Protein backbone atom coordinates (compact mmCIF):
# COMPACT_ATOMS: atom_id res chain seq x y z
CA UNK A 1 0.00 0.00 0.00
CA UNK A 2 1.38 3.40 -0.98
CA UNK A 3 1.50 5.86 1.88
CA UNK A 4 -0.07 9.22 1.06
CA UNK A 5 1.97 12.07 2.44
CA UNK A 6 0.44 14.85 4.44
CA UNK A 7 0.98 18.41 3.22
CA UNK A 8 3.22 19.11 6.21
CA UNK A 9 5.41 16.05 5.47
CA UNK A 10 7.75 18.23 3.43
CA UNK A 11 10.81 17.01 1.53
CA UNK A 12 14.23 17.22 3.16
CA UNK A 13 15.44 19.92 0.75
CA UNK A 14 14.22 23.32 2.00
CA UNK A 15 11.74 24.82 -0.45
CA UNK A 16 13.90 27.90 -1.05
CA UNK A 17 16.78 25.73 -2.26
CA UNK A 18 14.96 23.41 -4.67
CA UNK A 19 15.10 25.75 -7.67
CA UNK A 20 18.84 26.33 -7.46
CA UNK A 21 19.47 22.63 -6.84
CA UNK A 22 17.53 21.87 -10.04
CA UNK A 23 19.67 24.40 -11.93
CA UNK A 24 22.90 22.80 -10.68
CA UNK A 25 21.59 19.31 -11.45
CA UNK A 26 20.90 20.31 -15.06
CA UNK A 27 24.65 20.87 -15.54
CA UNK A 28 25.79 17.24 -15.60
CA UNK A 29 29.49 18.10 -15.36
CA UNK A 30 29.02 20.93 -12.86
CA UNK A 31 28.88 24.69 -13.23
CA UNK A 32 30.25 27.93 -11.83
CA UNK A 33 28.21 30.19 -9.56
CA UNK A 34 28.51 32.99 -12.13
CA UNK A 35 26.78 30.73 -14.69
CA UNK A 36 23.94 30.17 -12.23
CA UNK A 37 23.61 33.91 -11.66
CA UNK A 38 23.53 34.55 -15.39
CA UNK A 39 21.07 31.76 -16.12
CA UNK A 40 18.67 32.55 -13.27
CA UNK A 41 18.89 36.33 -13.46
CA UNK A 42 19.74 36.46 -9.77
CA UNK A 43 22.33 38.73 -8.22
CA UNK A 44 25.67 36.93 -7.74
CA UNK A 45 25.55 37.62 -3.99
CA UNK A 46 22.15 35.91 -3.77
CA UNK A 47 23.46 32.91 -5.70
CA UNK A 48 26.49 32.79 -3.42
CA UNK A 49 24.29 32.65 -0.30
CA UNK A 50 22.05 29.94 -1.76
CA UNK A 51 25.06 27.88 -2.87
CA UNK A 52 26.61 28.22 0.60
CA UNK A 53 23.40 26.86 2.09
CA UNK A 54 23.30 23.97 -0.41
CA UNK A 55 26.91 23.13 0.45
CA UNK A 56 26.25 23.33 4.20
CA UNK A 57 23.28 20.94 3.79
CA UNK A 58 25.55 18.51 1.91
CA UNK A 59 23.44 18.80 -1.26
CA UNK A 60 26.16 20.36 -3.42
CA UNK A 61 29.93 20.18 -3.34
CA UNK A 62 32.56 22.57 -4.57
CA UNK A 63 35.32 21.17 -6.78
CA UNK A 64 38.41 23.03 -7.90
CA UNK A 65 38.18 24.04 -11.55
CA UNK A 66 41.23 22.49 -13.23
CA UNK A 67 41.28 25.30 -15.82
CA UNK A 68 41.20 28.05 -13.19
CA UNK A 69 42.30 26.94 -9.74
CA UNK A 70 40.83 30.12 -8.22
CA UNK A 71 37.33 29.08 -9.33
CA UNK A 72 35.09 26.28 -8.12
CA UNK A 73 32.80 23.94 -9.99
CA UNK A 74 29.52 23.21 -8.26
CA UNK A 75 28.20 19.66 -8.50
CA UNK A 76 25.20 17.98 -6.96
CA UNK A 77 26.02 15.26 -4.42
CA UNK A 78 24.29 11.89 -4.07
CA UNK A 79 22.45 13.36 -1.06
CA UNK A 80 21.38 16.27 -3.28
CA UNK A 81 20.16 13.90 -6.00
CA UNK A 82 18.17 11.91 -3.46
CA UNK A 83 16.75 15.08 -1.93
CA UNK A 84 15.80 16.40 -5.34
CA UNK A 85 14.03 13.15 -6.23
CA UNK A 86 12.15 13.34 -2.92
CA UNK A 87 11.18 16.97 -3.61
CA UNK A 88 9.95 16.08 -7.12
CA UNK A 89 7.83 13.30 -5.63
CA UNK A 90 6.42 15.55 -2.92
CA UNK A 91 5.51 18.34 -5.33
CA UNK A 92 4.04 15.83 -7.78
CA UNK A 93 1.82 14.37 -5.08
CA UNK A 94 0.82 17.86 -3.94
CA UNK A 95 -0.19 18.87 -7.48
CA UNK A 96 -2.04 15.58 -7.98
CA UNK A 97 -4.10 16.27 -4.85
CA UNK A 98 -4.69 19.92 -5.76
CA UNK A 99 -5.86 19.05 -9.29
CA UNK A 100 -7.76 15.87 -8.42
CA UNK A 101 -11.17 17.40 -9.19
CA UNK A 102 -10.08 19.23 -12.35
CA UNK A 103 -11.08 17.96 -15.77
CA UNK A 104 -8.35 17.09 -18.28
CA UNK A 105 -9.38 20.18 -20.26
CA UNK A 106 -8.94 22.43 -17.22
CA UNK A 107 -5.51 20.96 -16.53
CA UNK A 108 -4.52 21.43 -20.19
CA UNK A 109 -5.70 25.06 -20.12
CA UNK A 110 -3.72 25.72 -16.94
CA UNK A 111 -0.58 24.14 -18.45
CA UNK A 112 -0.94 26.22 -21.62
CA UNK A 113 -1.47 29.44 -19.66
CA UNK A 114 1.48 28.74 -17.35
CA UNK A 115 3.68 27.89 -20.33
CA UNK A 116 2.82 31.16 -22.00
CA UNK A 117 3.31 33.07 -18.76
CA UNK A 118 6.79 31.65 -18.17
CA UNK A 119 7.84 32.36 -21.77
CA UNK A 120 6.55 35.94 -21.54
CA UNK A 121 8.28 36.34 -18.19
CA UNK A 122 11.55 35.17 -19.77
CA UNK A 123 11.14 37.86 -22.43
CA UNK A 124 10.36 40.51 -19.81
CA UNK A 125 13.45 39.50 -17.84
CA UNK A 126 15.56 39.62 -20.97
CA UNK A 127 16.45 35.93 -21.00
CA UNK A 128 14.75 35.59 -24.39
CA UNK A 129 14.74 38.68 -26.59
CA UNK A 130 12.21 37.50 -29.13
CA UNK A 131 8.68 36.80 -27.93
CA UNK A 132 7.77 34.94 -31.11
CA UNK A 133 10.81 32.64 -30.80
CA UNK A 134 9.91 31.97 -27.16
CA UNK A 135 6.47 30.74 -28.18
PDB file of C-alpha atoms in Angstrom:
ATOM      1  CA  UNK A   1       0.000   0.000   0.000  1.00  0.00           C
ATOM      2  CA  UNK A   2       1.377   3.404  -0.977  1.00  0.00           C
ATOM      3  CA  UNK A   3       1.502   5.855   1.878  1.00  0.00           C
ATOM      4  CA  UNK A   4      -0.068   9.215   1.061  1.00  0.00           C
ATOM      5  CA  UNK A   5       1.969  12.066   2.436  1.00  0.00           C
ATOM      6  CA  UNK A   6       0.435  14.851   4.442  1.00  0.00           C
ATOM      7  CA  UNK A   7       0.977  18.407   3.223  1.00  0.00           C
ATOM      8  CA  UNK A   8       3.219  19.111   6.215  1.00  0.00           C
ATOM      9  CA  UNK A   9       5.411  16.054   5.470  1.00  0.00           C
ATOM     10  CA  UNK A  10       7.749  18.227   3.433  1.00  0.00           C
ATOM     11  CA  UNK A  11      10.812  17.015   1.526  1.00  0.00           C
ATOM     12  CA  UNK A  12      14.235  17.218   3.163  1.00  0.00           C
ATOM     13  CA  UNK A  13      15.441  19.922   0.753  1.00  0.00           C
ATOM     14  CA  UNK A  14      14.217  23.316   1.999  1.00  0.00           C
ATOM     15  CA  UNK A  15      11.736  24.821  -0.445  1.00  0.00           C
ATOM     16  CA  UNK A  16      13.895  27.898  -1.053  1.00  0.00           C
ATOM     17  CA  UNK A  17      16.781  25.729  -2.260  1.00  0.00           C
ATOM     18  CA  UNK A  18      14.958  23.410  -4.666  1.00  0.00           C
ATOM     19  CA  UNK A  19      15.096  25.752  -7.671  1.00  0.00           C
ATOM     20  CA  UNK A  20      18.840  26.330  -7.458  1.00  0.00           C
ATOM     21  CA  UNK A  21      19.471  22.633  -6.844  1.00  0.00           C
ATOM     22  CA  UNK A  22      17.528  21.873 -10.040  1.00  0.00           C
ATOM     23  CA  UNK A  23      19.673  24.396 -11.934  1.00  0.00           C
ATOM     24  CA  UNK A  24      22.898  22.799 -10.683  1.00  0.00           C
ATOM     25  CA  UNK A  25      21.593  19.305 -11.447  1.00  0.00           C
ATOM     26  CA  UNK A  26      20.905  20.314 -15.062  1.00  0.00           C
ATOM     27  CA  UNK A  27      24.653  20.868 -15.544  1.00  0.00           C
ATOM     28  CA  UNK A  28      25.794  17.238 -15.599  1.00  0.00           C
ATOM     29  CA  UNK A  29      29.488  18.100 -15.355  1.00  0.00           C
ATOM     30  CA  UNK A  30      29.016  20.928 -12.864  1.00  0.00           C
ATOM     31  CA  UNK A  31      28.879  24.687 -13.226  1.00  0.00           C
ATOM     32  CA  UNK A  32      30.252  27.927 -11.830  1.00  0.00           C
ATOM     33  CA  UNK A  33      28.208  30.186  -9.561  1.00  0.00           C
ATOM     34  CA  UNK A  34      28.513  32.986 -12.126  1.00  0.00           C
ATOM     35  CA  UNK A  35      26.776  30.725 -14.690  1.00  0.00           C
ATOM     36  CA  UNK A  36      23.942  30.169 -12.231  1.00  0.00           C
ATOM     37  CA  UNK A  37      23.610  33.906 -11.660  1.00  0.00           C
ATOM     38  CA  UNK A  38      23.527  34.553 -15.389  1.00  0.00           C
ATOM     39  CA  UNK A  39      21.065  31.756 -16.124  1.00  0.00           C
ATOM     40  CA  UNK A  40      18.671  32.546 -13.265  1.00  0.00           C
ATOM     41  CA  UNK A  41      18.887  36.326 -13.462  1.00  0.00           C
ATOM     42  CA  UNK A  42      19.739  36.465  -9.766  1.00  0.00           C
ATOM     43  CA  UNK A  43      22.331  38.728  -8.222  1.00  0.00           C
ATOM     44  CA  UNK A  44      25.673  36.930  -7.741  1.00  0.00           C
ATOM     45  CA  UNK A  45      25.552  37.622  -3.991  1.00  0.00           C
ATOM     46  CA  UNK A  46      22.151  35.906  -3.773  1.00  0.00           C
ATOM     47  CA  UNK A  47      23.456  32.906  -5.698  1.00  0.00           C
ATOM     48  CA  UNK A  48      26.492  32.788  -3.415  1.00  0.00           C
ATOM     49  CA  UNK A  49      24.293  32.653  -0.298  1.00  0.00           C
ATOM     50  CA  UNK A  50      22.049  29.938  -1.759  1.00  0.00           C
ATOM     51  CA  UNK A  51      25.062  27.885  -2.874  1.00  0.00           C
ATOM     52  CA  UNK A  52      26.611  28.221   0.599  1.00  0.00           C
ATOM     53  CA  UNK A  53      23.398  26.858   2.091  1.00  0.00           C
ATOM     54  CA  UNK A  54      23.303  23.974  -0.408  1.00  0.00           C
ATOM     55  CA  UNK A  55      26.914  23.128   0.447  1.00  0.00           C
ATOM     56  CA  UNK A  56      26.250  23.327   4.204  1.00  0.00           C
ATOM     57  CA  UNK A  57      23.284  20.945   3.795  1.00  0.00           C
ATOM     58  CA  UNK A  58      25.554  18.509   1.909  1.00  0.00           C
ATOM     59  CA  UNK A  59      23.442  18.797  -1.258  1.00  0.00           C
ATOM     60  CA  UNK A  60      26.156  20.363  -3.423  1.00  0.00           C
ATOM     61  CA  UNK A  61      29.931  20.175  -3.345  1.00  0.00           C
ATOM     62  CA  UNK A  62      32.564  22.574  -4.569  1.00  0.00           C
ATOM     63  CA  UNK A  63      35.319  21.173  -6.780  1.00  0.00           C
ATOM     64  CA  UNK A  64      38.407  23.033  -7.904  1.00  0.00           C
ATOM     65  CA  UNK A  65      38.179  24.043 -11.554  1.00  0.00           C
ATOM     66  CA  UNK A  66      41.232  22.492 -13.231  1.00  0.00           C
ATOM     67  CA  UNK A  67      41.279  25.295 -15.822  1.00  0.00           C
ATOM     68  CA  UNK A  68      41.201  28.054 -13.186  1.00  0.00           C
ATOM     69  CA  UNK A  69      42.302  26.942  -9.739  1.00  0.00           C
ATOM     70  CA  UNK A  70      40.832  30.117  -8.223  1.00  0.00           C
ATOM     71  CA  UNK A  71      37.331  29.079  -9.325  1.00  0.00           C
ATOM     72  CA  UNK A  72      35.086  26.283  -8.119  1.00  0.00           C
ATOM     73  CA  UNK A  73      32.799  23.943  -9.990  1.00  0.00           C
ATOM     74  CA  UNK A  74      29.521  23.205  -8.259  1.00  0.00           C
ATOM     75  CA  UNK A  75      28.200  19.664  -8.496  1.00  0.00           C
ATOM     76  CA  UNK A  76      25.197  17.976  -6.957  1.00  0.00           C
ATOM     77  CA  UNK A  77      26.022  15.259  -4.416  1.00  0.00           C
ATOM     78  CA  UNK A  78      24.288  11.887  -4.072  1.00  0.00           C
ATOM     79  CA  UNK A  79      22.452  13.364  -1.064  1.00  0.00           C
ATOM     80  CA  UNK A  80      21.381  16.270  -3.283  1.00  0.00           C
ATOM     81  CA  UNK A  81      20.157  13.904  -6.001  1.00  0.00           C
ATOM     82  CA  UNK A  82      18.175  11.914  -3.462  1.00  0.00           C
ATOM     83  CA  UNK A  83      16.749  15.075  -1.926  1.00  0.00           C
ATOM     84  CA  UNK A  84      15.802  16.403  -5.341  1.00  0.00           C
ATOM     85  CA  UNK A  85      14.028  13.146  -6.226  1.00  0.00           C
ATOM     86  CA  UNK A  86      12.148  13.344  -2.917  1.00  0.00           C
ATOM     87  CA  UNK A  87      11.177  16.969  -3.614  1.00  0.00           C
ATOM     88  CA  UNK A  88       9.947  16.081  -7.121  1.00  0.00           C
ATOM     89  CA  UNK A  89       7.831  13.300  -5.626  1.00  0.00           C
ATOM     90  CA  UNK A  90       6.417  15.548  -2.918  1.00  0.00           C
ATOM     91  CA  UNK A  91       5.507  18.339  -5.332  1.00  0.00           C
ATOM     92  CA  UNK A  92       4.043  15.830  -7.784  1.00  0.00           C
ATOM     93  CA  UNK A  93       1.821  14.368  -5.078  1.00  0.00           C
ATOM     94  CA  UNK A  94       0.820  17.855  -3.939  1.00  0.00           C
ATOM     95  CA  UNK A  95      -0.192  18.867  -7.475  1.00  0.00           C
ATOM     96  CA  UNK A  96      -2.041  15.577  -7.976  1.00  0.00           C
ATOM     97  CA  UNK A  97      -4.104  16.268  -4.847  1.00  0.00           C
ATOM     98  CA  UNK A  98      -4.695  19.917  -5.759  1.00  0.00           C
ATOM     99  CA  UNK A  99      -5.860  19.054  -9.290  1.00  0.00           C
ATOM    100  CA  UNK A 100      -7.758  15.868  -8.423  1.00  0.00           C
ATOM    101  CA  UNK A 101     -11.173  17.398  -9.186  1.00  0.00           C
ATOM    102  CA  UNK A 102     -10.085  19.227 -12.353  1.00  0.00           C
ATOM    103  CA  UNK A 103     -11.075  17.957 -15.769  1.00  0.00           C
ATOM    104  CA  UNK A 104      -8.347  17.089 -18.283  1.00  0.00           C
ATOM    105  CA  UNK A 105      -9.383  20.178 -20.256  1.00  0.00           C
ATOM    106  CA  UNK A 106      -8.945  22.426 -17.222  1.00  0.00           C
ATOM    107  CA  UNK A 107      -5.510  20.959 -16.531  1.00  0.00           C
ATOM    108  CA  UNK A 108      -4.516  21.433 -20.187  1.00  0.00           C
ATOM    109  CA  UNK A 109      -5.703  25.062 -20.117  1.00  0.00           C
ATOM    110  CA  UNK A 110      -3.716  25.716 -16.936  1.00  0.00           C
ATOM    111  CA  UNK A 111      -0.582  24.144 -18.453  1.00  0.00           C
ATOM    112  CA  UNK A 112      -0.942  26.224 -21.616  1.00  0.00           C
ATOM    113  CA  UNK A 113      -1.467  29.442 -19.660  1.00  0.00           C
ATOM    114  CA  UNK A 114       1.476  28.744 -17.345  1.00  0.00           C
ATOM    115  CA  UNK A 115       3.676  27.890 -20.327  1.00  0.00           C
ATOM    116  CA  UNK A 116       2.818  31.162 -22.005  1.00  0.00           C
ATOM    117  CA  UNK A 117       3.307  33.075 -18.757  1.00  0.00           C
ATOM    118  CA  UNK A 118       6.794  31.650 -18.174  1.00  0.00           C
ATOM    119  CA  UNK A 119       7.838  32.363 -21.775  1.00  0.00           C
ATOM    120  CA  UNK A 120       6.546  35.940 -21.543  1.00  0.00           C
ATOM    121  CA  UNK A 121       8.277  36.340 -18.192  1.00  0.00           C
ATOM    122  CA  UNK A 122      11.547  35.167 -19.772  1.00  0.00           C
ATOM    123  CA  UNK A 123      11.138  37.858 -22.426  1.00  0.00           C
ATOM    124  CA  UNK A 124      10.358  40.513 -19.812  1.00  0.00           C
ATOM    125  CA  UNK A 125      13.446  39.500 -17.838  1.00  0.00           C
ATOM    126  CA  UNK A 126      15.564  39.618 -20.966  1.00  0.00           C
ATOM    127  CA  UNK A 127      16.450  35.931 -20.997  1.00  0.00           C
ATOM    128  CA  UNK A 128      14.747  35.591 -24.388  1.00  0.00           C
ATOM    129  CA  UNK A 129      14.743  38.679 -26.590  1.00  0.00           C
ATOM    130  CA  UNK A 130      12.208  37.495 -29.135  1.00  0.00           C
ATOM    131  CA  UNK A 131       8.685  36.800 -27.925  1.00  0.00           C
ATOM    132  CA  UNK A 132       7.768  34.940 -31.115  1.00  0.00           C
ATOM    133  CA  UNK A 133      10.806  32.643 -30.801  1.00  0.00           C
ATOM    134  CA  UNK A 134       9.912  31.972 -27.163  1.00  0.00           C
ATOM    135  CA  UNK A 135       6.466  30.741 -28.179  1.00  0.00           C
TER     136      UNK A 135
END
